Short mmCIF file of C-alpha atoms in Angstrom, two decimals:
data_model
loop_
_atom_site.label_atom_id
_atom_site.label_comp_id
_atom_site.label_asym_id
_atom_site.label_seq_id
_atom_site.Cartn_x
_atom_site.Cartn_y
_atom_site.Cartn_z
CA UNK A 1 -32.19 -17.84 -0.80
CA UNK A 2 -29.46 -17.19 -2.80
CA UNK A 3 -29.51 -13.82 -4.71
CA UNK A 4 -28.62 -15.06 -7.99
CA UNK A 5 -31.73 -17.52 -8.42
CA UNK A 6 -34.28 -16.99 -10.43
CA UNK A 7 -36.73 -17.22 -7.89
CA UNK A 8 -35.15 -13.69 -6.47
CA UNK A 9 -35.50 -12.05 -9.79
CA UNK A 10 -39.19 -12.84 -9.92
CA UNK A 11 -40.35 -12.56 -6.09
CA UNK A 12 -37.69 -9.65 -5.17
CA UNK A 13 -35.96 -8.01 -8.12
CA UNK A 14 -38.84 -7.07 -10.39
CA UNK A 15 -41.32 -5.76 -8.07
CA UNK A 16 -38.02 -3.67 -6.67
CA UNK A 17 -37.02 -2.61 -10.23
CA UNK A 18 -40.44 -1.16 -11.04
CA UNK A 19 -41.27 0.52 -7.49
CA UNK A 20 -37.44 1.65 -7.34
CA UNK A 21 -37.78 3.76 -11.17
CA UNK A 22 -41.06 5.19 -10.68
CA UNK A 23 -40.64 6.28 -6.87
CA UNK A 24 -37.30 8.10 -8.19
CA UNK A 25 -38.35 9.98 -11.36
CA UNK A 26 -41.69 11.10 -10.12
CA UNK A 27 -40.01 12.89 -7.34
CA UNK A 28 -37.20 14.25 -9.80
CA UNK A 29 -39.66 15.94 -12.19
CA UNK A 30 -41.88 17.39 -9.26
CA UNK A 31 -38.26 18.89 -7.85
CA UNK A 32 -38.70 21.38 -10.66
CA UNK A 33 -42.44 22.45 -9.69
CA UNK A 34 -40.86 25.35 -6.99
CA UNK A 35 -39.40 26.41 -10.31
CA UNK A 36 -41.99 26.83 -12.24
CA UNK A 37 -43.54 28.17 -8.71
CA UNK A 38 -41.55 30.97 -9.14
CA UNK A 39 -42.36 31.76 -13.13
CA UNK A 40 -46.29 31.17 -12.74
CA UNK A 41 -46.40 33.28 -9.33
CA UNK A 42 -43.83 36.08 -10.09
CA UNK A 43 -42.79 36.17 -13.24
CA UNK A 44 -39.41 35.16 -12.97
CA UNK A 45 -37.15 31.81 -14.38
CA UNK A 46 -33.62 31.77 -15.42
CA UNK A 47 -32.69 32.65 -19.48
CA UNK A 48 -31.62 29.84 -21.53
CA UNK A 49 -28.41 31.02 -21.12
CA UNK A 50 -28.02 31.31 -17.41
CA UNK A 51 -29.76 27.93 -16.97
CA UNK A 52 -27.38 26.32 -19.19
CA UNK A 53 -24.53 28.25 -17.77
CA UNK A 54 -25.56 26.99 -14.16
CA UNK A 55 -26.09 23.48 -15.47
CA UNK A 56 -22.40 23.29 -16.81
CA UNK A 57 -21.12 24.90 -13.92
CA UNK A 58 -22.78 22.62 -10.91
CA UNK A 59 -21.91 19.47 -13.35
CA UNK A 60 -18.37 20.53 -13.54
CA UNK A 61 -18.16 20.36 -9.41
CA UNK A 62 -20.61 16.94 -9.44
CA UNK A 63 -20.72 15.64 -12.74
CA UNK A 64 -18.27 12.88 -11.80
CA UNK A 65 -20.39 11.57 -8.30
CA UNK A 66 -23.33 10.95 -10.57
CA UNK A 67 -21.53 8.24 -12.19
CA UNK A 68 -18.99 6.95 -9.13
CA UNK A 69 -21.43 7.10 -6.45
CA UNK A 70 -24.24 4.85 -7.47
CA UNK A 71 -21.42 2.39 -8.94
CA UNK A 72 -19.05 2.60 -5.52
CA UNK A 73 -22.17 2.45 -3.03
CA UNK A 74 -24.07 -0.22 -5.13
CA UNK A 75 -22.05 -3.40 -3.50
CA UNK A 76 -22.67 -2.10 0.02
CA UNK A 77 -26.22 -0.57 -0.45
CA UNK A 78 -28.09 -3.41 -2.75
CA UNK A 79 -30.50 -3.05 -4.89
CA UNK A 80 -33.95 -1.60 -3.30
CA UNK A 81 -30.95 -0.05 -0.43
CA UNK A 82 -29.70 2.55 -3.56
CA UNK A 83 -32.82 3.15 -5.39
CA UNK A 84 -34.18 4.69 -1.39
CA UNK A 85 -30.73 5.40 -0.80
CA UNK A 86 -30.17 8.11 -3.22
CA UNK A 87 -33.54 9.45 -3.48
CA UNK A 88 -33.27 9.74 0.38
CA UNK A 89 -29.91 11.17 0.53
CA UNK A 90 -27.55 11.58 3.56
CA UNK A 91 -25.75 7.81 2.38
CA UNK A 92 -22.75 7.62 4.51
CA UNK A 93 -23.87 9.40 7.35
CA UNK A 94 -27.60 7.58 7.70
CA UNK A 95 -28.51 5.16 5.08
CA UNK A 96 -24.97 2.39 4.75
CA UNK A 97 -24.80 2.43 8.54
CA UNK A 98 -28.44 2.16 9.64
CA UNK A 99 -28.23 -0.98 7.00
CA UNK A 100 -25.00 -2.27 8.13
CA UNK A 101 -26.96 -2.68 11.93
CA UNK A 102 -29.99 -4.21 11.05
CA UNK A 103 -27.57 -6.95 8.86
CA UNK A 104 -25.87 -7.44 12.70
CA UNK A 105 -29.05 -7.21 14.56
CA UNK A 106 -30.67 -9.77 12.21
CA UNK A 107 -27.46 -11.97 11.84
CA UNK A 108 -27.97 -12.67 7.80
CA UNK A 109 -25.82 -13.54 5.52
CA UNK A 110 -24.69 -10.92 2.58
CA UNK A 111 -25.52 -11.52 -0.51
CA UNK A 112 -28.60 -13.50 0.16
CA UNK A 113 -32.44 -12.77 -0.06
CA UNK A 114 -33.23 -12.28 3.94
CA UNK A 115 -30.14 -9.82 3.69
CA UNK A 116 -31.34 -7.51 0.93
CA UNK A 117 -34.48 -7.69 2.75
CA UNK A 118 -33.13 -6.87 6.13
CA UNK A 119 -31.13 -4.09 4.72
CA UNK A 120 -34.17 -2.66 3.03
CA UNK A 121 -35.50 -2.60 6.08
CA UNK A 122 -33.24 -0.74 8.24
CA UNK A 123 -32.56 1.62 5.46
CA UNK A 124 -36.49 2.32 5.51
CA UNK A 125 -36.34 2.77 8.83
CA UNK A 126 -33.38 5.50 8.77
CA UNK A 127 -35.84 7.19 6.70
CA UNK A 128 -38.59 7.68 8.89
CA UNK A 129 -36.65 9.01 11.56
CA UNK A 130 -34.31 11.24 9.03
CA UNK A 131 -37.65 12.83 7.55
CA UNK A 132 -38.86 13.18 11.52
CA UNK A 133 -36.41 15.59 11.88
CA UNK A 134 -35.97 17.30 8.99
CA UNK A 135 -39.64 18.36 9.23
CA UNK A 136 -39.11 19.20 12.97
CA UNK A 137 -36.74 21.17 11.82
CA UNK A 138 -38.61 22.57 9.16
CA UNK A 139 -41.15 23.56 11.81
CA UNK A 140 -39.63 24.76 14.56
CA UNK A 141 -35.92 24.15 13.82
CA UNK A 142 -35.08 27.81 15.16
CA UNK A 143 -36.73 27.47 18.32
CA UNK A 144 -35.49 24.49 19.40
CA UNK A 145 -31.82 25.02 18.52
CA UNK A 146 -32.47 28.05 20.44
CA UNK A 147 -32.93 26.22 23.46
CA UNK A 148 -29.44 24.51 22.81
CA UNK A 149 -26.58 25.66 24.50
CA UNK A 150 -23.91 26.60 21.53
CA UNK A 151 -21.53 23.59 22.50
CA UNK A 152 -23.91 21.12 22.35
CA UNK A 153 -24.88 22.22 18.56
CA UNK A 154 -21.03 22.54 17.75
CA UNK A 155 -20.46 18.85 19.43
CA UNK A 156 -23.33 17.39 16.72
CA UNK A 157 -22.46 19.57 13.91
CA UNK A 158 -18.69 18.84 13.90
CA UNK A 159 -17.98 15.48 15.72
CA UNK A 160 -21.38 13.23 14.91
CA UNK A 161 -20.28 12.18 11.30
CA UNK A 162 -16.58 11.36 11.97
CA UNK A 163 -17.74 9.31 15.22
CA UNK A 164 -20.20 7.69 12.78
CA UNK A 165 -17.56 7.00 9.91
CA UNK A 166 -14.82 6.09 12.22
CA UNK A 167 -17.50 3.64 14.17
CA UNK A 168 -18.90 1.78 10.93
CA UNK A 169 -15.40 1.57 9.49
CA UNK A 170 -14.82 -0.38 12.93
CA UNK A 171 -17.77 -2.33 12.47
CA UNK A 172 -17.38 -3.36 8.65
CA UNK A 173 -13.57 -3.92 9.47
CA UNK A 174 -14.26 -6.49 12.13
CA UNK A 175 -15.38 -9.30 9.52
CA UNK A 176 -12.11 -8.73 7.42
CA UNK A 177 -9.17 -7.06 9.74
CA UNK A 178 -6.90 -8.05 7.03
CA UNK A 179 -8.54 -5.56 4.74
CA UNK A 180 -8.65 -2.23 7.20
CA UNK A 181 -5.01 -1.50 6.21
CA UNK A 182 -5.26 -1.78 2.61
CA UNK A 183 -8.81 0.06 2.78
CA UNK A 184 -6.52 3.02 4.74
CA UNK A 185 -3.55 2.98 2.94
CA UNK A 186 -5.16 3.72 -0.80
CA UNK A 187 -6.80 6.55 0.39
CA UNK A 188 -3.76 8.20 2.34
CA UNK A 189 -1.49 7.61 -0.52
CA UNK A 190 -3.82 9.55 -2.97
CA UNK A 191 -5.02 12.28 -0.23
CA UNK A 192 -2.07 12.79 1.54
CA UNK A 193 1.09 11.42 0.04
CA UNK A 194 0.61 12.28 -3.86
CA UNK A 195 0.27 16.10 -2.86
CA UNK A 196 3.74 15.70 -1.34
CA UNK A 197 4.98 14.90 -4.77
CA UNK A 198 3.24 17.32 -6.97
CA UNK A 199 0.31 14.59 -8.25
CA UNK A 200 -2.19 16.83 -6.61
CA UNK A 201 -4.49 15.25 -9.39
CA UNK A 202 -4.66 12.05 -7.12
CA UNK A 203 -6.29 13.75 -4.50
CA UNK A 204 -9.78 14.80 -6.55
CA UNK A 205 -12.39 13.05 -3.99
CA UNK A 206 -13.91 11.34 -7.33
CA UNK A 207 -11.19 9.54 -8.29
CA UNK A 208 -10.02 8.78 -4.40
CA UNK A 209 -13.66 6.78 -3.81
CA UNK A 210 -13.35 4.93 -7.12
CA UNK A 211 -9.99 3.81 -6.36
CA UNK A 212 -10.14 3.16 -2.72
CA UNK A 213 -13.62 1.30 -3.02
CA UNK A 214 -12.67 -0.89 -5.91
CA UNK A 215 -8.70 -1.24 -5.14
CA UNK A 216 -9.79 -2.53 -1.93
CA UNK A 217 -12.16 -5.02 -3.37
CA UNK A 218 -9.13 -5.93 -6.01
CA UNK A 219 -7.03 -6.95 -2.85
CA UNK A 220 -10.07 -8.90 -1.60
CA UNK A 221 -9.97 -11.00 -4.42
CA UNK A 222 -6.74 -11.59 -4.57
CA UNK A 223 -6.77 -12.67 -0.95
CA UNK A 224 -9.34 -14.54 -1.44
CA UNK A 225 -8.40 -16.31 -3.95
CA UNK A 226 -5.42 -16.56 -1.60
CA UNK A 227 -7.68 -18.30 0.87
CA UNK A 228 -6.94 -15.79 3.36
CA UNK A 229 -10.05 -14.56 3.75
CA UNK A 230 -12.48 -16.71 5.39
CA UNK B 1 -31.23 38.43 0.81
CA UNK B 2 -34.03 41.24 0.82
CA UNK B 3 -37.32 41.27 2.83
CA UNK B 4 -39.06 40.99 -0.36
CA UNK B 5 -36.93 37.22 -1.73
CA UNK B 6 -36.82 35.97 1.89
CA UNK B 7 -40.43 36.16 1.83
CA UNK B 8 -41.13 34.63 -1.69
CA UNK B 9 -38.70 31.83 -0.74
CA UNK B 10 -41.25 30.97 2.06
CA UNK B 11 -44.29 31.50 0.74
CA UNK B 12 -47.07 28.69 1.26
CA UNK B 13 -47.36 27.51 -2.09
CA UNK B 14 -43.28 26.53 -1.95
CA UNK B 15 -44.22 24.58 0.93
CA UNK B 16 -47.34 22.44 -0.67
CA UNK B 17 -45.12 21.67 -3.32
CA UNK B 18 -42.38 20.60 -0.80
CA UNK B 19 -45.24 18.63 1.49
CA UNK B 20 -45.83 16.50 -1.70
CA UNK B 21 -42.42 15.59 -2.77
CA UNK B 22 -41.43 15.01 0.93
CA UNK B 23 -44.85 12.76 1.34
CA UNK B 24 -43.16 10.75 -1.84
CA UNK B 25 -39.77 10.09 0.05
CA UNK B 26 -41.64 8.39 2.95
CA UNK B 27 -43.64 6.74 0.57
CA UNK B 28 -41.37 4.95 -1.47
CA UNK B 29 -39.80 3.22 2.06
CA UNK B 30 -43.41 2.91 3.12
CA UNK B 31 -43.74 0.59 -0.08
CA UNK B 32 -40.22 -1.21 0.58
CA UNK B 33 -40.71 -1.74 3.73
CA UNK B 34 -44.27 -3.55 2.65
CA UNK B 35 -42.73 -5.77 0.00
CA UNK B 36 -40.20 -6.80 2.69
CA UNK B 37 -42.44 -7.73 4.98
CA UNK B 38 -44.43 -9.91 2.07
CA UNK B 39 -41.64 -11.57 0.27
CA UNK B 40 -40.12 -12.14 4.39
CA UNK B 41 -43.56 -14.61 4.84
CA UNK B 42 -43.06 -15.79 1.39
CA UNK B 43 -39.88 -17.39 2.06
CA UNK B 44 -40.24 -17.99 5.61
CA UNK B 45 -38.54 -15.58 7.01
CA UNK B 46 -39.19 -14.48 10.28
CA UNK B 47 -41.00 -11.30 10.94
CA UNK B 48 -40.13 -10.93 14.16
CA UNK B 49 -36.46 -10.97 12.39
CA UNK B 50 -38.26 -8.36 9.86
CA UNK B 51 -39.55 -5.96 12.85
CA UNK B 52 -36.19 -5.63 14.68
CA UNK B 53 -34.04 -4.27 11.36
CA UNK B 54 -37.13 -1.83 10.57
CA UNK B 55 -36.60 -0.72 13.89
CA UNK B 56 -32.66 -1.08 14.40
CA UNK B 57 -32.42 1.27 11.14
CA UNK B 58 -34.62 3.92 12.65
CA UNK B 59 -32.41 3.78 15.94
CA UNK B 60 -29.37 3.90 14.38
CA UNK B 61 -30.60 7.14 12.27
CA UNK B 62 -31.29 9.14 15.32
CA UNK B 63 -28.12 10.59 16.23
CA UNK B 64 -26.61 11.55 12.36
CA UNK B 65 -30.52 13.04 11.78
CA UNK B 66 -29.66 15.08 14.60
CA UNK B 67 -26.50 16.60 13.09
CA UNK B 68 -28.86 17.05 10.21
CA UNK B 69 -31.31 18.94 11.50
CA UNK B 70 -28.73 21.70 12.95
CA UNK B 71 -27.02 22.25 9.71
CA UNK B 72 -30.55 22.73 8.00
CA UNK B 73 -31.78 25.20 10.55
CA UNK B 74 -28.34 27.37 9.41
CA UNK B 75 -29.12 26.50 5.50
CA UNK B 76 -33.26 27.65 6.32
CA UNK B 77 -32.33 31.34 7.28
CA UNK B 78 -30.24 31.45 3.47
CA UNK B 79 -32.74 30.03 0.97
CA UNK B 80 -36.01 30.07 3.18
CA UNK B 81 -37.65 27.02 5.06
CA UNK B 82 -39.76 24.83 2.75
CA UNK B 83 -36.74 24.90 -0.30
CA UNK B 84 -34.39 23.68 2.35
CA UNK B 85 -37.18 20.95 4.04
CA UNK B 86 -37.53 19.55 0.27
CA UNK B 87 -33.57 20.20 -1.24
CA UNK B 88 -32.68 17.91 2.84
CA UNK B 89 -35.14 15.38 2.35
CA UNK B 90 -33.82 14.29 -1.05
CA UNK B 91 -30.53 13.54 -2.14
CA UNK B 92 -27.76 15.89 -1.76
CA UNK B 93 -26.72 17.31 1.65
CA UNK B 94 -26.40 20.90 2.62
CA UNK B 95 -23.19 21.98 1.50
CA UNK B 96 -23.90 20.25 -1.88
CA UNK B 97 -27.28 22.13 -2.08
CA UNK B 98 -25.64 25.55 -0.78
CA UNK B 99 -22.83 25.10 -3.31
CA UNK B 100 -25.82 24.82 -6.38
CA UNK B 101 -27.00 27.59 -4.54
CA UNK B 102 -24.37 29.73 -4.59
CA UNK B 103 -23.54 28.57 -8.22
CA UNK B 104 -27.11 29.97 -9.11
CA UNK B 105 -26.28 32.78 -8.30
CA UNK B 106 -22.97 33.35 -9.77
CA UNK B 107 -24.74 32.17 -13.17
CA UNK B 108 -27.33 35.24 -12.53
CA UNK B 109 -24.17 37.51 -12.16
CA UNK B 110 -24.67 38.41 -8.48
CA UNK B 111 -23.26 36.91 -5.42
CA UNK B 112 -25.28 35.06 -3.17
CA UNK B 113 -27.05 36.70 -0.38
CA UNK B 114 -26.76 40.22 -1.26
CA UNK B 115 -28.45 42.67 -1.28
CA UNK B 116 -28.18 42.27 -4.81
CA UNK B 117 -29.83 38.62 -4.68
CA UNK B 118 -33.29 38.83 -6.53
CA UNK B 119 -36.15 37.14 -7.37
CA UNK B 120 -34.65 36.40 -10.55
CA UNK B 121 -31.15 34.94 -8.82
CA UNK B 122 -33.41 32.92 -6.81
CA UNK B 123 -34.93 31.10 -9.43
CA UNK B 124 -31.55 30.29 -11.15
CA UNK B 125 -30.23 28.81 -7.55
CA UNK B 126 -33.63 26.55 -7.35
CA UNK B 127 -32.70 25.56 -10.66
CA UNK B 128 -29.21 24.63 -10.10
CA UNK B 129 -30.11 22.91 -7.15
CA UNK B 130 -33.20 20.96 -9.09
CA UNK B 131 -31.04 20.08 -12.24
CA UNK B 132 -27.92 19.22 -10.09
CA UNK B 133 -30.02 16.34 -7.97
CA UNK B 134 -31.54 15.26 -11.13
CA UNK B 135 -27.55 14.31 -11.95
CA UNK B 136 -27.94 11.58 -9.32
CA UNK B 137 -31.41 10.43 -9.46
CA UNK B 138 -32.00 9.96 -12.90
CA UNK B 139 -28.93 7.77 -13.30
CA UNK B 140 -29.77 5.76 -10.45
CA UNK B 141 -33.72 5.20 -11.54
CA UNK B 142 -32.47 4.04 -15.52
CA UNK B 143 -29.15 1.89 -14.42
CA UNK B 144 -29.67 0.72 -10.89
CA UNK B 145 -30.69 -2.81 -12.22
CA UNK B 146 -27.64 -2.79 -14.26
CA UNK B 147 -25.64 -2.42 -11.62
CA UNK B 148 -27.28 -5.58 -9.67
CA UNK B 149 -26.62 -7.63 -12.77
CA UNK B 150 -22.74 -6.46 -12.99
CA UNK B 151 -22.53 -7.53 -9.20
CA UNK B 152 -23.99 -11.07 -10.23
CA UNK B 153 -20.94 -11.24 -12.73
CA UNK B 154 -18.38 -9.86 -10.18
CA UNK B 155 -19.69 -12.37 -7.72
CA UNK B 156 -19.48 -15.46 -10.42
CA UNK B 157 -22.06 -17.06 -8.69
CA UNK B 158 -19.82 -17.72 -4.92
CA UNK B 159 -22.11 -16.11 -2.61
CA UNK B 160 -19.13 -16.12 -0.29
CA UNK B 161 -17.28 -14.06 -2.27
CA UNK B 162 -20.48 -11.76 -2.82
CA UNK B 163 -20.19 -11.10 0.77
CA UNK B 164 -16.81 -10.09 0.63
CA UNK B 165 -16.91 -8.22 -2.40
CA UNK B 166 -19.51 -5.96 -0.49
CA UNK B 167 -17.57 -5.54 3.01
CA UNK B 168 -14.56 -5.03 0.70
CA UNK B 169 -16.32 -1.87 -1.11
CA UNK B 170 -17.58 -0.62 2.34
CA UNK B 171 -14.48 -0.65 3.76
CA UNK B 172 -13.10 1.25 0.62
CA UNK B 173 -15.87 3.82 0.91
CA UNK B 174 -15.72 4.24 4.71
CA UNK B 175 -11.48 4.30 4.24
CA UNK B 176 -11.66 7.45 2.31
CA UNK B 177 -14.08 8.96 4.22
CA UNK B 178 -12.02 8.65 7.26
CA UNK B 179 -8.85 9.70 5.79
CA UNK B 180 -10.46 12.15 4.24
CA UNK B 181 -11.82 13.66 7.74
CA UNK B 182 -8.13 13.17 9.20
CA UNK B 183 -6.30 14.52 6.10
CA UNK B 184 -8.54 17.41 6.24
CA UNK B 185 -8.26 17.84 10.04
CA UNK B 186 -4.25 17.59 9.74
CA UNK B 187 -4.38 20.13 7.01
CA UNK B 188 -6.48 22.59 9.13
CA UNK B 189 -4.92 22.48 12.38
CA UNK B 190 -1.99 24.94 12.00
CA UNK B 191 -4.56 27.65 11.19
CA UNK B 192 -7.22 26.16 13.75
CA UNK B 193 -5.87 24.03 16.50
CA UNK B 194 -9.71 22.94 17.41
CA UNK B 195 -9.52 20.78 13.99
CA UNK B 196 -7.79 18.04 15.99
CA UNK B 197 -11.40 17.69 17.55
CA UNK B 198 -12.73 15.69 14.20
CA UNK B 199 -9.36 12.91 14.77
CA UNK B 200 -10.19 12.16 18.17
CA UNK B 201 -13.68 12.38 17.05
CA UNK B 202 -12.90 9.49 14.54
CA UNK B 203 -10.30 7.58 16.76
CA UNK B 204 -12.73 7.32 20.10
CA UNK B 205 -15.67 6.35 17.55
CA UNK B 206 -13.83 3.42 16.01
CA UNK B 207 -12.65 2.20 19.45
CA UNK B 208 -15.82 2.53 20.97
CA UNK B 209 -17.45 0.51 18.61
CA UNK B 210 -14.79 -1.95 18.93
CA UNK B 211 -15.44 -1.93 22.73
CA UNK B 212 -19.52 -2.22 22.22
CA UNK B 213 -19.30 -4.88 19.69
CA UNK B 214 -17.48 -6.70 21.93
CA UNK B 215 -20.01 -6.62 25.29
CA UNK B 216 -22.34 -6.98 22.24
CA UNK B 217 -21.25 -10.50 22.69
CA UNK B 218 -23.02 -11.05 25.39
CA UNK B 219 -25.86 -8.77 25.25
CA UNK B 220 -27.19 -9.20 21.85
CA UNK B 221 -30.01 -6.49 22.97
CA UNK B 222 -27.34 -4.13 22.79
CA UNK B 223 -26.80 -4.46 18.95
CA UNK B 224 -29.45 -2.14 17.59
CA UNK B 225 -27.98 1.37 19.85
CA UNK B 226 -24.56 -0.11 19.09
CA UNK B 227 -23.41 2.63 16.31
CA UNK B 228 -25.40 5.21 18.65
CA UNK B 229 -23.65 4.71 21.77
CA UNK B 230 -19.89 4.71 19.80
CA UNK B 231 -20.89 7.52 18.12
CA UNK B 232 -22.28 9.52 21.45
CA UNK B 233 -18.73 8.38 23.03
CA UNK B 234 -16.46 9.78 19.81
CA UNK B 235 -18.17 13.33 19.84
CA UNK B 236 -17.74 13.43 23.78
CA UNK B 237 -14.32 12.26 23.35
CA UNK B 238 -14.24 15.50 21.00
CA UNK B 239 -15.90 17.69 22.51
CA UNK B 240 -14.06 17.29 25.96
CA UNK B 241 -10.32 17.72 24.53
CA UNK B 242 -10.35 19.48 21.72
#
């Protein structure tokens, strides 16, 4: 089904919509409870001041990823994929390529109803297993790294999430080769070349995402417009 | 951090609260996963179809969860267990959480984990960290189905074009975030020649998976451990020469 029919507003989008804004906010106000934990228990919050001083200052360093994240990660994630996506967290490293396999695994075809549903799907899966071992960790997280010989943890801390993006850049650049080099090239010219030339402003990772996720899809169009693609 | 925070920071009624909001997270994909699996029969969609990207997703989530749950056991011994359990299981990964963290703390006027780190410098980190996911989350809950309706327009109705139009923003996304690694690796290496480790790390994992998807070809079982098995093969690539 295609995903602009009104048939996948009613059966898919609604029911999504409604679960997707209550099963966020809920969770955001309770984040404050250890908070007020700490006020009821010992007597201590942060002044006015400080809390608005700590506000400003953590917006300053994120303020712009609230905004360019959902927008940039909404083509690839979907619908119900960003509403668990960003409550879930860990997005590039778990939740885009847990999706982008069960799309292969279940052969559909993006932008259609059976996709959105098989992406939910593997992105609810990535869940399960991400919240396995975070409480695992939680529990006996000490103990079992313990039992880890030192190169081992350095091998997953350091090397997992660039095998991971180089893998899924792989994967995703399979269906479009044509696109890998302009998808590369943005991002080198504004991380590594502008700094060469002073316009260290290029290089702020905000502005990088925004330009390298919708330049590339820019040069899509054009291309496909082209016919080149497909 | 004293005796005396390290042991507030972990007492139980931190970790009911966390329990809950934790139980939440599972229960929102719980839900999803539900509605999937009743909108999949309503349009005739196979569930076997339904069963194998449930299950390909939690494959596929086993290896980066695992780089996850080292960094967290580093992040539990700084702000206590059941703060770190909740901040990791919601958006926001642990350097962004340690940075709100540490940002607490400089708003309190002490530096983070010293001796001078109180009760009261706690509660303005689990502040910062609380206000600084809301950023994310409360955005995403009131404009998310904005969003869909602006990728409707983009789209213009070609659902061939939809199709590209995603691939073409995941290759953006995944473009920076490898340059990004490499840029960052070149940038390091003169100080630390071990950097190199994240490149080859990133090379080998893009040609493995070029290598899997193609005996993928044959072996469709294969598909759901593909992204595992490149991404075992790029951090042993790593880890044996750099």
């Amino acid at each position: 089904m295609n995903a602009s029919s009104p048939e996948f507003k009613k059966l898919w989008k609604e029911p999504v919509v409604r679960l997707g804004v209550i099963t966020v906010l809920v969770p955001t106000a309770l984040c404050f409870l250890p908070c007020a934990y700490l006020y009821i228990v010992h007597g201590v919050a942060p002044t006015f001041d400080e809390a608005l001083k700590a506000w400003g200052m953590i917006a300053t360093i994120f303020g712009a990823f609230y905004i360019v994240e959902p927008i940039s990660y909404y083509p690839i994630l979907g619908l119900t994929g960003t509403y668990i996506s960003f409550l879930a967290g860990n997005i590039s490293n778990v939740r885009i390529p847990s999706a982008a396999v069960a799309q292969d695994v279940a052969g559909t075809e993006t932008g259609t109803l059976e996709a959105e549903i098989v992406a939910t799907l593997g992105v609810a899966g990535s869940v399960v297993t991400n919240l396995f071992f975070v409480s695992l960790a939680a529990v006996a997280g000490a103990y079992i790294l313990s039992l880890l010989p030192p190169s081992v943890q350095n091998a997953f801390k350091n090397y997992t999430v660039p095998a991971i993006f180089g893998a899924v850049f792989c994967q995703f650049g399979m269906k479009a080769p044509i696109l890998i080099l302009f998808a590369a090239a943005i991002p080198f010219l504004m991380l590594y070349v502008a700094p060469l030339y002073g316009l260290t402003f290029l290089s702020a990772a905000w502005l990088v995402i925004v330009a390298s996720v919708f330049g590339t899809i820019a040069i899509a169009r054009i291309l496909f417009k082209m016919g080149k693609l497909g | 951090m004293s005796p005396e925070v390290l042991a507030a920071a972990n007492a139980t009624g931190l970790w009911v609260i966390s329990i809950i909001i934790v139980f939440i997270v599972l229960l929102q994909s719980v839900l999803y996963a539900k509605l999937s699996f009743k909108v999949a029969g309503q349009i005739n969609y196979p569930i076997s179809k339904c069963r194998e990207a449930l299950k390909a997703g939690m494959i596929t989530a086993i290896g980066p969860s695992i780089a996850v749950f080292i960094v967290m056991v580093g992040m539990m011994a700084v702000v206590g267990t059941p703060i770190t359990w909740l901040r990791l299981s919601i958006i926001g990964a642990a350097p962004t959480e340690l940075t709100a963290a540490t940002v607490g703390a400089q708003a309190a006027g002490v530096e983070f984990g010293s001796p001078q780190y109180d009760m009261h410098a706690l509660s303005v980190s689990f502040w910062t960290m609380a206000i600084n996911g809301t950023g994310w989350l409360v955005l995403v809950a009131l404009f998310t189905h904005k969003l869909e309706d602006i990728r409707q327009k983009l789209g213009g109705g070609n659902a061939k074009w939809l199709g590209f139009l995603s691939l073409a923003a995941a290759l953006g996304c995944f473009g920076y975030l490898n340059i990004n690694t490499i840029v960052g690796a070149l940038r390091n290496m003169p100080k630390n020649p071990s950097a190199v480790g994240a490149i080859y790390a990133t090379v080998s994992g893009m040609a493995a998976m070029g290598a899997v998807t193609k005996l993928t070809q044959t072996r469709p079982w294969l598909k759901e451990y593909s992204l595992g098995i490149a991404m075992l093969i790029g951090m042993l690539v790593a880890a044996a020469f750099a």
